[in-house]
Amino acid sequence: MELYEVALLFLGAAFILGGILVIRYSASRSKDLDAQARRAFRPLYVYSIGLFVIGIACILTFYEGYAGFDFLPLPPENPGRSFDLFIVLVMIQAIIMAAAASMIVESPYMLIAVAVGEMVAFIIFYLARQRLAQFRVSSVADAWFNIATIINGVLILLVSLVFFWVARRNPRGTTVSMALTLMLQIFLLPRIHAVGTALPLVPTYVSFAILFAVLMAPAMLIFTFLTPAQAPSAELLGYGGSFAGPALIISGLVAAGAFADPVVSLVSVFGSLGIMLTMGTSSYLYGRYSESKSTPTLLFMLSFILFAAGLIIGLLGGLGFLPGTLSSYVELILTILALTLLSMTAIIAAGWRSVALLPLLLYIPTMIFIVQLFPTNLSEAIAQVLPLALATIAILLLPIFIFAAVGWRMRRTHAPGQWRPLGTALGIALYFVIRFPSLILPGLEIAYGFVFVSFLVFWASITGRLDKWAGTARKVES
Amino acid sequence: MYGIFLINDAGETLASVGWENLKGDSALFGGFVSALQMFIKHISGTEVEEMRFGDLKLLLGRAGENYVVTLHSLEDKDAKELNQDVVDIVRDRVGQEVDDGFLSLISELVQSDGEVSEASRGGIADWTRSEMDRARKKAGDWGDKVF
């Protein structure tokens, strides 16, 4: 199976969940309104039906690829795998979305134009399929496919224009992600996607990046309809990325056939969840930093970005999808830098500003010594610089004690928000216990899965969820 | 199109419509056009097809032995097409008399087609623009209510 086909499963799930959340939002917002005001929410219900249709289309197409057959070959005698069902459902979805847009602008023209346009596109598409069934190979049919795709794409863009108008006057996370979700869908059209992968001019990573963007949009939709106050910001993009990144990694692994091994499957699923939590935490911290502009928050955010990058590279290397030794070195550099930044944050938070750079001063020479030994096995390299490595590790363990002490003091005085430092200390301790043995001893790639626990603790404590669960949250917190 | 002038090789203005848009004697205009064409033909072997002055332009076409000169505003995008239409009609009248009345009839005939399509083109563009503006406003209003 292709990466694109596997990613459709994640997209389908995200579209359907997005649809459910849009309905939930509409129902809760309109429940106390009179019948007249409630009518305004109808387009949102229609929009969510459109999301269900595209979601079902994605999941069925994934299943078609998985099982190797077609639900709807057009015409029925046409052999071979195609995306007929997907294309037909996308056309139906475009008409549904046009209905929502027509209701919004209170004019039937959008619906009429899109319905007629999609019918023309379908006829051209059907004729192309028929021709292909007859001649097996046909450049004419190919051209017709392209024309049908262009019509379909233009019509989807036309409908998303209405949602962009909505977003322009009301620039919120919800409105922007609604418009983006619809617009980016054009990259899912098989022909447009094929242009991305087939043209020699377009490198693979461009089509990879496009797929990443397409995956981000419904994730942003889900997040914003869960927290409608979210502004359209880099924080929101981060939340989108925290879904798209792991989804693409798992899709890539499935496409490469890695999931035949159950251990690899579990490690990559939990590792990806860890990446999702790490990226989610860094997005959350970015949001807080953009409000407070405080240096410790910035350092915290940077360290989680580095954790995420290290985990992605380490996971792919550990599973054999990137050169093993190189990726373990890159992961070490990124992860130790992340821990160094955490250590600096703890030192600043403890009020010892004058020695805040000490962890960095130890980090740089240690890393230079270790990198010079490349491509020696990492455990041997660390053994060769053991005294320096131990000193670095000692200073990296420092934040555990500092955060624990701060949290403990807050606990004694019953101060709210005590689980933030306590959870951070616990997260770092868990990270050391789980990850460090596997950094030094080879063959412990399974730790990439377990490290998920430490990132879960980080995420829950930093975003205030641990305090909420323990009943020690600040009153003003959401 | 502001006017049509039919001029023969000898420089005589055979018929004209719309001279009121210009000043002076229409009989002199025929002499000038004929002399100009003869001179240009002598020095270059070709003929003048267009002349511009102020915000007006003159288009010159040949219908047999005669010149058909049409007067347009500078912005008139269909000027060439209109001039050709008049040339075609006059060419079909070879051997028959062409007077001011006939030119006036031609003027109305060729312009009515253009005006209708121009008007409908403008109408569709205006309608699309106003519909888009209305839709944009409605979309914004809807967003205010729902989000």
XYZ file of C-alpha atoms in Angstrom:
625
model
C 0.000 0.000 0.000
C 1.041 3.549 -0.688
C 1.710 6.087 2.056
C -1.189 8.131 0.707
C -3.604 5.206 0.988
C -2.602 4.444 4.579
C -2.804 8.091 5.584
C -6.422 8.061 4.342
C -7.341 5.933 7.361
C -6.110 8.627 9.766
C -7.718 11.329 7.678
C -11.015 9.468 7.601
C -11.015 9.076 11.374
C -10.113 12.760 11.818
C -12.855 13.927 9.400
C -15.495 11.837 11.171
C -14.388 12.971 14.629
C -14.354 16.554 13.312
C -17.924 16.093 12.045
C -19.063 14.821 15.446
C -17.452 17.789 17.200
C -18.997 20.305 14.794
C -22.415 18.802 15.579
C -21.672 18.866 19.305
C -20.604 22.525 19.065
C -23.710 23.493 17.066
C -26.034 21.641 19.439
C -24.529 23.165 22.566
C -24.386 26.709 21.123
C -27.922 26.678 19.752
C -29.660 24.869 22.596
C -30.809 28.007 24.467
C -31.693 30.014 21.352
C -35.105 30.597 19.786
C -36.137 28.765 16.621
C -35.160 31.705 14.368
C -31.643 32.007 15.766
C -31.239 28.249 15.713
C -31.716 28.218 11.947
C -28.315 29.896 11.564
C -26.663 26.680 12.788
C -28.108 24.561 9.994
C -25.161 25.128 7.620
C -22.875 23.756 10.327
C -24.903 20.543 10.461
C -24.728 20.267 6.676
C -20.972 20.923 6.823
C -20.578 18.074 9.313
C -22.523 15.742 6.992
C -19.985 16.687 4.314
C -17.201 15.760 6.737
C -18.830 12.391 7.397
C -19.064 11.700 3.655
C -15.388 12.498 3.015
C -14.445 10.583 6.189
C -16.307 7.489 5.003
C -14.769 7.935 1.541
C -11.258 7.975 3.064
C -11.847 4.916 5.263
C -13.480 2.872 2.487
C -10.655 3.786 0.110
C -8.109 2.721 2.717
C -9.983 -0.582 3.025
C -10.025 -0.963 -0.770
C -6.250 -0.599 -0.795
C -5.861 -2.966 2.147
C -8.124 -5.679 0.718
C -7.086 -5.040 -2.904
C -10.514 -4.661 -4.486
C -12.946 -1.931 -5.583
C -16.312 -1.266 -4.010
C -17.474 0.645 -7.062
C -15.603 -0.082 -10.295
C -16.878 2.245 -13.035
C -18.108 0.810 -15.361
C -18.672 -2.425 -13.396
C -16.576 -4.582 -15.725
C -13.524 -2.316 -15.374
C -10.623 -4.267 -13.896
C -7.777 -3.054 -11.700
C -7.540 -0.827 -8.648
C -8.895 2.671 -8.996
C -10.236 5.425 -6.792
C -13.720 5.483 -8.337
C -15.638 5.315 -5.069
C -13.459 8.014 -3.530
C -13.886 10.354 -6.501
C -17.665 9.878 -6.616
C -17.985 10.455 -2.856
C -15.795 13.577 -3.066
C -18.123 14.898 -5.797
C -21.147 14.222 -3.566
C -19.372 15.857 -0.660
C -18.606 18.966 -2.744
C -22.339 19.280 -3.499
C -23.188 18.905 0.211
C -20.618 21.551 1.141
C -22.017 23.808 -1.614
C -25.451 23.360 -0.014
C -23.968 24.542 3.307
C -22.314 27.491 1.530
C -25.571 28.360 -0.255
C -27.404 28.361 3.071
C -24.739 30.663 4.509
C -24.932 33.216 1.681
C -28.709 32.746 1.352
C -28.561 32.256 -2.392
C -29.064 29.074 -4.429
C -26.495 29.905 -7.126
C -23.539 28.252 -5.406
C -25.431 24.983 -5.026
C -26.713 25.097 -8.618
C -23.273 25.888 -10.043
C -21.500 23.188 -8.052
C -24.200 20.560 -8.671
C -24.146 21.178 -12.427
C -20.342 21.353 -12.470
C -19.985 18.101 -10.548
C -22.455 16.376 -12.876
C -20.384 17.466 -15.873
C -17.219 16.311 -14.082
C -18.850 12.959 -13.337
C -19.902 12.443 -16.960
C -16.378 13.237 -18.184
C -14.931 10.966 -15.512
C -17.333 8.129 -16.386
C -16.576 8.436 -20.110
C -12.868 8.303 -19.318
C -13.326 5.145 -17.250
C -15.381 3.606 -20.048
C -12.687 4.412 -22.577
C -10.057 2.951 -20.323
C -12.108 -0.246 -19.950
C -12.203 -0.497 -23.738
C -8.596 0.356 -24.645
C -6.696 -0.487 -21.414
C -4.270 2.366 -22.108
C -5.562 5.686 -23.398
C -4.026 9.122 -23.320
C -7.419 10.590 -24.239
C -8.956 8.991 -21.144
C -6.021 10.361 -19.194
C -6.738 13.882 -20.405
C -10.418 13.464 -19.514
C -9.487 12.329 -16.007
C -7.396 15.447 -15.649
C -10.222 17.679 -16.864
C -12.683 16.057 -14.418
C -10.161 16.507 -11.603
C -9.585 20.157 -12.467
C -13.354 20.832 -12.523
C -13.724 19.048 -9.183
C -10.816 20.935 -7.651
C -12.027 24.321 -8.885
C -15.514 23.655 -7.508
C -14.110 22.683 -4.098
C -12.043 25.903 -4.119
C -15.165 27.869 -5.048
C -17.076 26.461 -2.078
C -14.172 26.982 0.315
C -14.140 30.645 -0.790
C -17.390 31.151 1.156
C -15.794 29.669 4.269
C -12.779 31.932 3.784
C -15.130 34.923 3.688
C -16.561 33.739 7.001
C -13.039 33.347 8.416
C -11.970 36.766 7.121
C -14.637 38.611 9.080
C -14.427 36.254 12.070
C -10.784 35.158 12.275
C -11.068 32.368 14.825
C -9.506 28.950 15.048
C -12.830 27.349 14.200
C -13.555 29.374 11.060
C -10.000 29.202 9.708
C -9.755 25.453 10.214
C -13.165 24.905 8.599
C -12.026 26.743 5.481
C -8.607 25.059 5.433
C -10.069 21.582 5.926
C -12.229 22.029 2.861
C -9.629 23.758 0.703
C -6.726 21.387 1.387
C -8.974 18.494 0.436
C -8.190 19.158 -3.220
C -4.761 17.638 -2.589
C -6.509 14.384 -1.749
C -7.924 14.074 -5.267
C -6.009 11.076 -6.644
C -4.907 12.881 -9.815
C -3.613 15.931 -7.977
C -1.863 13.709 -5.475
C -0.386 11.708 -8.357
C 1.063 14.900 -9.872
C 2.915 15.403 -6.581
C 4.473 11.963 -6.657
C 4.861 11.331 -10.399
C 6.556 14.513 -11.611
C 10.332 14.266 -11.490
C 10.430 17.987 -10.712
C 8.519 17.531 -7.476
C 10.668 15.788 -4.896
C 9.058 13.183 -2.631
C 9.305 15.404 0.399
C 7.084 18.032 -1.248
C 4.251 15.533 -1.635
C 5.065 14.371 1.892
C 4.737 17.975 3.107
C 1.436 18.410 1.249
C 0.086 15.243 2.865
C 1.279 16.626 6.193
C -0.696 19.854 5.604
C -3.798 17.904 4.532
C -3.562 15.843 7.737
C -3.080 18.948 9.862
C -6.317 20.620 8.781
C -8.879 18.187 10.287
C -6.722 17.905 13.426
C -6.928 21.682 13.772
C -10.671 21.472 13.189
C -10.995 18.906 15.989
C -8.898 20.945 18.363
C -10.668 24.243 17.687
C -14.148 22.774 18.017
C -13.044 21.295 21.351
C -11.726 24.686 22.510
C -13.620 27.291 20.428
C -11.770 30.185 22.093
C -8.543 29.136 20.327
C -7.204 31.892 18.063
C -5.720 31.049 14.655
C -2.044 31.047 15.660
C 1.181 29.104 15.435
C -0.028 27.236 18.537
C -2.939 25.898 16.498
C -0.585 24.857 13.686
C 1.462 23.024 16.307
C -1.596 21.104 17.456
C -2.316 20.192 13.841
C 1.271 19.060 13.410
C 1.173 16.989 16.578
C -1.445 14.824 14.875
C -0.087 14.959 11.337
C 3.488 14.009 12.295
C 2.733 10.765 14.132
C -0.037 9.867 11.650
C 2.436 10.186 8.772
C 5.119 8.220 10.607
C 2.734 5.334 11.316
C 1.421 5.512 7.727
C 4.985 5.364 6.457
C 5.745 2.356 8.616
C 2.564 0.569 7.515
C 3.299 1.387 3.866
C 6.813 -0.046 4.304
C 5.336 -3.243 5.742
C 6.824 -2.747 9.228
C 3.597 -3.681 10.936
C 4.025 -7.381 10.215
C 6.102 -7.519 13.412
C 3.873 -6.972 16.497
C 6.734 -5.534 18.613
C 7.550 -2.978 15.913
C 3.845 -2.111 15.656
C 3.492 -1.482 19.375
C 6.733 0.461 19.645
C 5.837 2.690 16.713
C 2.260 3.284 17.871
C 3.357 4.225 21.409
C 6.393 6.112 20.113
C 4.099 8.107 17.801
C 1.750 8.820 20.683
C 4.791 10.079 22.583
C 5.647 12.370 19.641
C 2.049 13.595 19.539
C 2.129 14.445 23.254
C 5.533 16.130 22.989
C 4.491 18.262 20.022
C 1.181 19.028 21.741
C 3.043 20.130 24.874
C 5.387 22.363 22.892
C 2.422 23.948 21.060
C 0.739 24.589 24.401
C 3.959 26.145 25.725
C 4.250 28.299 22.600
C 0.741 29.610 23.309
C 1.730 30.453 26.891
C 5.020 31.997 25.756
C 3.281 34.256 23.222
C 1.175 35.599 26.113
C 3.807 35.863 28.854
C 7.116 36.223 26.912
C 8.887 34.599 29.859
C 12.306 33.025 29.228
C 11.719 29.809 31.237
C 8.578 29.091 29.160
C 10.559 29.667 25.948
C 13.287 27.275 27.126
C 10.656 24.756 28.138
C 9.059 25.014 24.690
C 12.383 24.640 22.874
C 13.263 21.602 24.947
C 10.000 19.877 23.998
C 10.498 20.668 20.321
C 13.944 19.073 20.614
C 12.477 16.079 22.442
C 9.960 15.605 19.624
C 12.614 15.911 16.897
C 14.923 13.531 18.760
C 12.161 11.026 19.298
C 11.112 11.066 15.623
C 14.678 10.549 14.398
C 15.479 7.997 17.096
C 12.298 6.030 16.490
C 12.822 5.863 12.732
C 16.481 4.944 13.251
C 15.704 2.345 15.904
C 13.170 0.685 13.632
C 15.635 0.677 10.759
C 14.115 3.383 8.540
C 17.044 5.788 8.941
C 20.781 4.964 9.156
C 21.076 3.507 12.671
C 24.324 4.998 14.016
C 23.782 8.449 12.528
C 20.244 8.709 13.855
C 21.328 7.596 17.325
C 23.968 10.355 17.344
C 21.500 12.991 16.128
C 18.972 11.831 18.688
C 21.567 12.031 21.463
C 22.539 15.591 20.461
C 18.895 16.733 20.341
C 17.717 14.928 23.457
C 20.639 15.974 25.642
C 20.179 19.558 24.440
C 16.486 19.289 25.422
C 17.478 18.068 28.882
C 20.131 20.794 29.106
C 17.482 23.433 28.421
C 15.222 21.865 31.065
C 18.129 21.989 33.479
C 18.705 25.674 32.654
C 15.010 26.366 33.176
C 15.136 24.716 36.599
C 18.241 26.687 37.584
C 16.622 29.982 36.500
C 13.393 29.036 38.290
C 15.384 28.311 41.456
C 16.781 31.839 41.289
C 20.423 30.951 40.494
C 20.552 33.021 37.341
C 24.314 33.518 37.413
C 25.005 29.799 36.904
C 22.168 29.185 34.435
C 24.622 28.643 31.560
C 26.539 25.892 33.374
C 24.570 22.993 31.816
C 25.230 24.421 28.343
C 28.948 24.799 29.121
C 29.100 21.118 30.005
C 26.873 20.061 27.098
C 28.968 21.618 24.330
C 32.363 19.976 25.061
C 30.755 16.636 25.883
C 28.905 16.612 22.578
C 32.016 17.721 20.650
C 33.990 14.828 22.130
C 31.231 12.327 21.406
C 30.560 13.557 17.843
C 34.282 13.308 17.045
C 34.058 9.574 17.705
C 31.365 9.076 15.028
C 30.757 6.408 13.635
C 31.898 4.457 16.697
C 29.055 2.673 18.420
C 27.337 5.181 20.694
C 27.762 3.171 23.892
C 31.519 2.889 23.212
C 31.725 6.597 22.420
C 30.044 7.489 25.709
C 32.350 5.066 27.564
C 35.391 6.850 26.125
C 34.320 10.210 27.537
C 32.792 8.735 30.663
C 33.979 11.300 33.262
C 32.625 14.199 31.209
C 29.452 12.284 30.355
C 28.826 11.537 34.016
C 29.251 15.194 34.957
C 26.767 16.155 32.226
C 24.292 13.506 33.356
C 24.639 14.733 36.948
C 23.729 18.271 35.949
C 20.896 16.982 33.781
C 19.499 15.165 36.828
C 19.547 18.425 38.790
C 16.115 19.640 37.563
C 14.485 16.519 39.031
C 15.536 17.651 42.492
C 14.871 21.339 41.926
C 11.363 20.815 40.502
C 10.580 18.195 43.156
C 11.702 20.561 45.919
C 9.620 23.434 44.512
C 6.587 21.153 44.155
C 7.071 19.741 47.640
C 7.229 23.216 49.175
C 4.041 24.210 47.303
C 2.383 21.017 48.515
C 3.232 21.820 52.134
C 1.761 25.306 51.822
C -1.220 23.941 49.820
C -0.364 26.310 46.960
C -2.395 25.701 43.776
C -0.614 24.329 40.688
C 1.772 22.143 42.741
C 1.605 19.266 40.249
C 3.292 21.309 37.541
C 6.772 21.152 39.114
C 6.128 17.756 40.685
C 4.933 16.275 37.379
C 7.862 17.819 35.509
C 10.289 16.268 38.003
C 8.537 12.921 37.652
C 8.567 13.194 33.848
C 12.313 13.874 33.725
C 12.994 11.017 36.191
C 10.891 8.614 34.125
C 12.645 9.759 30.964
C 16.045 8.982 32.471
C 14.954 5.581 33.745
C 13.342 4.547 30.450
C 15.531 6.146 27.785
C 19.060 6.187 29.136
C 19.648 2.435 29.292
C 18.639 2.197 25.621
C 20.905 5.101 24.618
C 23.898 3.258 25.999
C 22.963 -0.367 25.458
C 21.984 -1.399 21.927
C 18.912 -3.517 21.201
C 16.550 -1.688 23.546
C 14.542 0.102 20.827
C 11.452 -0.959 22.726
C 12.164 1.955 25.083
C 10.874 4.320 22.351
C 7.455 2.889 23.110
C 7.764 3.061 26.887
C 9.034 6.648 26.833
C 5.451 7.543 25.964
C 4.706 7.304 29.725
C 7.177 10.040 30.552
C 5.738 12.353 27.867
C 2.228 11.639 29.108
C 3.301 12.814 32.572
C 4.992 15.910 31.078
C 1.916 16.787 29.027
C -0.538 16.216 31.879
C 1.501 18.245 34.361
C 2.508 21.157 32.113
C -0.960 21.690 30.643
C -2.406 21.652 34.202
C -4.349 18.425 33.849
C -2.614 16.692 36.786
C -3.625 19.580 39.040
C -7.170 19.408 37.729
C -7.363 15.691 38.473
C -5.770 16.172 41.913
C -8.097 19.098 42.670
C -5.197 21.496 43.165
C -5.725 23.633 40.055
C -5.683 27.423 40.203
C -9.140 28.903 40.155
C -8.561 30.859 36.952
C -7.279 27.882 35.007
C -9.272 26.394 32.223
C -18.855 54.825 -33.425
C -19.349 58.542 -33.955
C -19.442 58.787 -37.728
C -19.038 57.171 -41.177
C -17.624 58.858 -44.295
C -17.559 57.458 -47.777
C -14.864 59.015 -49.935
C -13.903 58.188 -53.513
C -10.448 58.078 -55.126
C -10.874 61.623 -56.415
C -11.255 62.935 -52.869
C -14.959 63.638 -53.021
C -17.036 62.947 -49.934
C -19.888 60.867 -51.375
C -21.846 60.535 -48.168
C -21.322 61.186 -44.488
C -22.991 60.722 -41.144
C -21.803 62.141 -37.806
C -19.766 65.061 -39.202
C -21.239 67.194 -36.409
C -18.713 65.507 -34.118
C -15.937 67.313 -35.992
C -15.446 70.927 -37.087
C -15.059 72.424 -40.595
C -16.186 71.378 -44.051
C -16.817 67.697 -44.712
C -15.942 68.229 -48.416
C -12.367 69.188 -47.462
C -12.056 66.048 -45.365
C -12.536 63.887 -48.474
C -9.745 65.713 -50.274
C -7.414 65.363 -47.318
C -7.992 61.608 -46.905
C -7.578 60.916 -50.589
C -4.396 63.041 -50.806
C -2.943 61.387 -47.720
C -3.562 57.894 -49.031
C -2.052 58.746 -52.392
C 1.042 60.244 -50.779
C 1.579 57.313 -48.370
C 1.050 54.838 -51.211
C 3.651 56.708 -53.222
C 6.326 56.678 -50.528
C 5.720 53.257 -48.990
C 3.397 51.264 -51.210
C 0.894 50.866 -48.366
C -2.083 52.851 -47.103
C -2.897 54.494 -43.778
C -5.247 52.310 -41.705
C -5.641 54.391 -38.579
C -5.229 57.990 -37.438
C -5.430 59.262 -33.832
C -6.083 62.782 -32.587
C -7.176 63.897 -29.128
C -9.474 61.238 -27.743
C -10.672 60.201 -31.190
C -9.439 57.844 -33.852
C -10.227 57.399 -37.553
C -10.152 53.970 -39.146
C -9.700 53.783 -42.921
C -10.828 50.811 -44.980
C -11.203 50.186 -48.697
C -14.490 49.184 -50.318
C -13.722 48.816 -54.048
C -12.826 52.239 -55.456
C -13.939 54.044 -52.325
C -12.583 54.650 -48.861
C -14.769 53.954 -45.843
C -13.648 56.108 -42.915
C -15.184 55.562 -39.487
C -14.807 57.831 -36.452
C -14.460 56.279 -32.964
C -13.487 57.164 -29.436
C -9.968 56.023 -28.454
C -11.394 53.496 -25.925
C -13.644 51.803 -28.474
C -12.284 48.241 -28.429
C -14.602 47.073 -31.221
C -13.593 49.890 -33.611
C -11.764 47.618 -36.082
C -14.632 45.171 -36.165
C -17.229 47.931 -36.726
C -15.151 49.482 -39.515
C -14.884 46.107 -41.237
C -18.667 45.594 -40.908
C -19.317 48.930 -42.626
C -16.743 48.148 -45.339
C -18.449 44.804 -46.002
C -21.897 46.366 -46.307
C -20.693 49.170 -48.588
C -18.785 46.675 -50.754
C -22.016 44.736 -51.251
C -23.675 47.921 -52.562
C -21.293 48.242 -55.544
C -23.117 49.854 -58.445
C -25.871 51.216 -56.216
C -26.081 54.682 -54.764
C -24.906 55.199 -51.201
C -26.219 58.365 -49.560
C -26.235 59.914 -46.072
C -29.482 58.117 -45.212
C -28.007 54.761 -46.122
C -24.867 55.434 -44.054
C -27.053 56.452 -41.120
C -28.903 53.157 -41.470
C -25.616 51.220 -41.544
C -24.417 53.133 -38.505
C -27.461 52.082 -36.506
C -27.345 48.531 -37.789
C -23.708 47.743 -36.948
C -23.811 49.471 -33.595
C -27.016 47.889 -32.306
C -25.423 44.384 -32.310
C -22.379 45.548 -30.399
C -24.372 47.597 -27.941
C -26.582 44.662 -27.034
C -23.660 42.324 -26.412
C -21.752 45.077 -24.620
C -24.742 45.759 -22.424
C -25.277 42.108 -21.651
C -21.579 41.626 -20.953
C -21.594 44.564 -18.593
C -24.805 43.304 -17.030
C -23.404 39.861 -16.279
C -20.194 41.312 -14.842
C -22.162 43.750 -12.679
C -24.527 41.046 -11.525
C -21.644 38.702 -10.640
C -19.867 41.465 -8.762
C -22.940 42.493 -6.790
C -23.813 38.847 -6.061
C -20.243 38.227 -4.795
C -20.369 41.320 -2.570
C -23.732 40.264 -1.200
C -22.484 36.703 -0.578
C -19.349 37.992 1.147
C -21.441 40.153 3.447
C -23.881 37.333 4.180
C -20.994 34.970 4.940
C -19.553 37.478 7.399
C -22.962 38.018 9.037
C -23.448 34.289 9.393
C -20.043 33.953 11.051
C -20.986 36.708 13.527
C -24.085 34.776 14.514
C -22.598 31.312 14.787
C -19.033 31.761 16.107
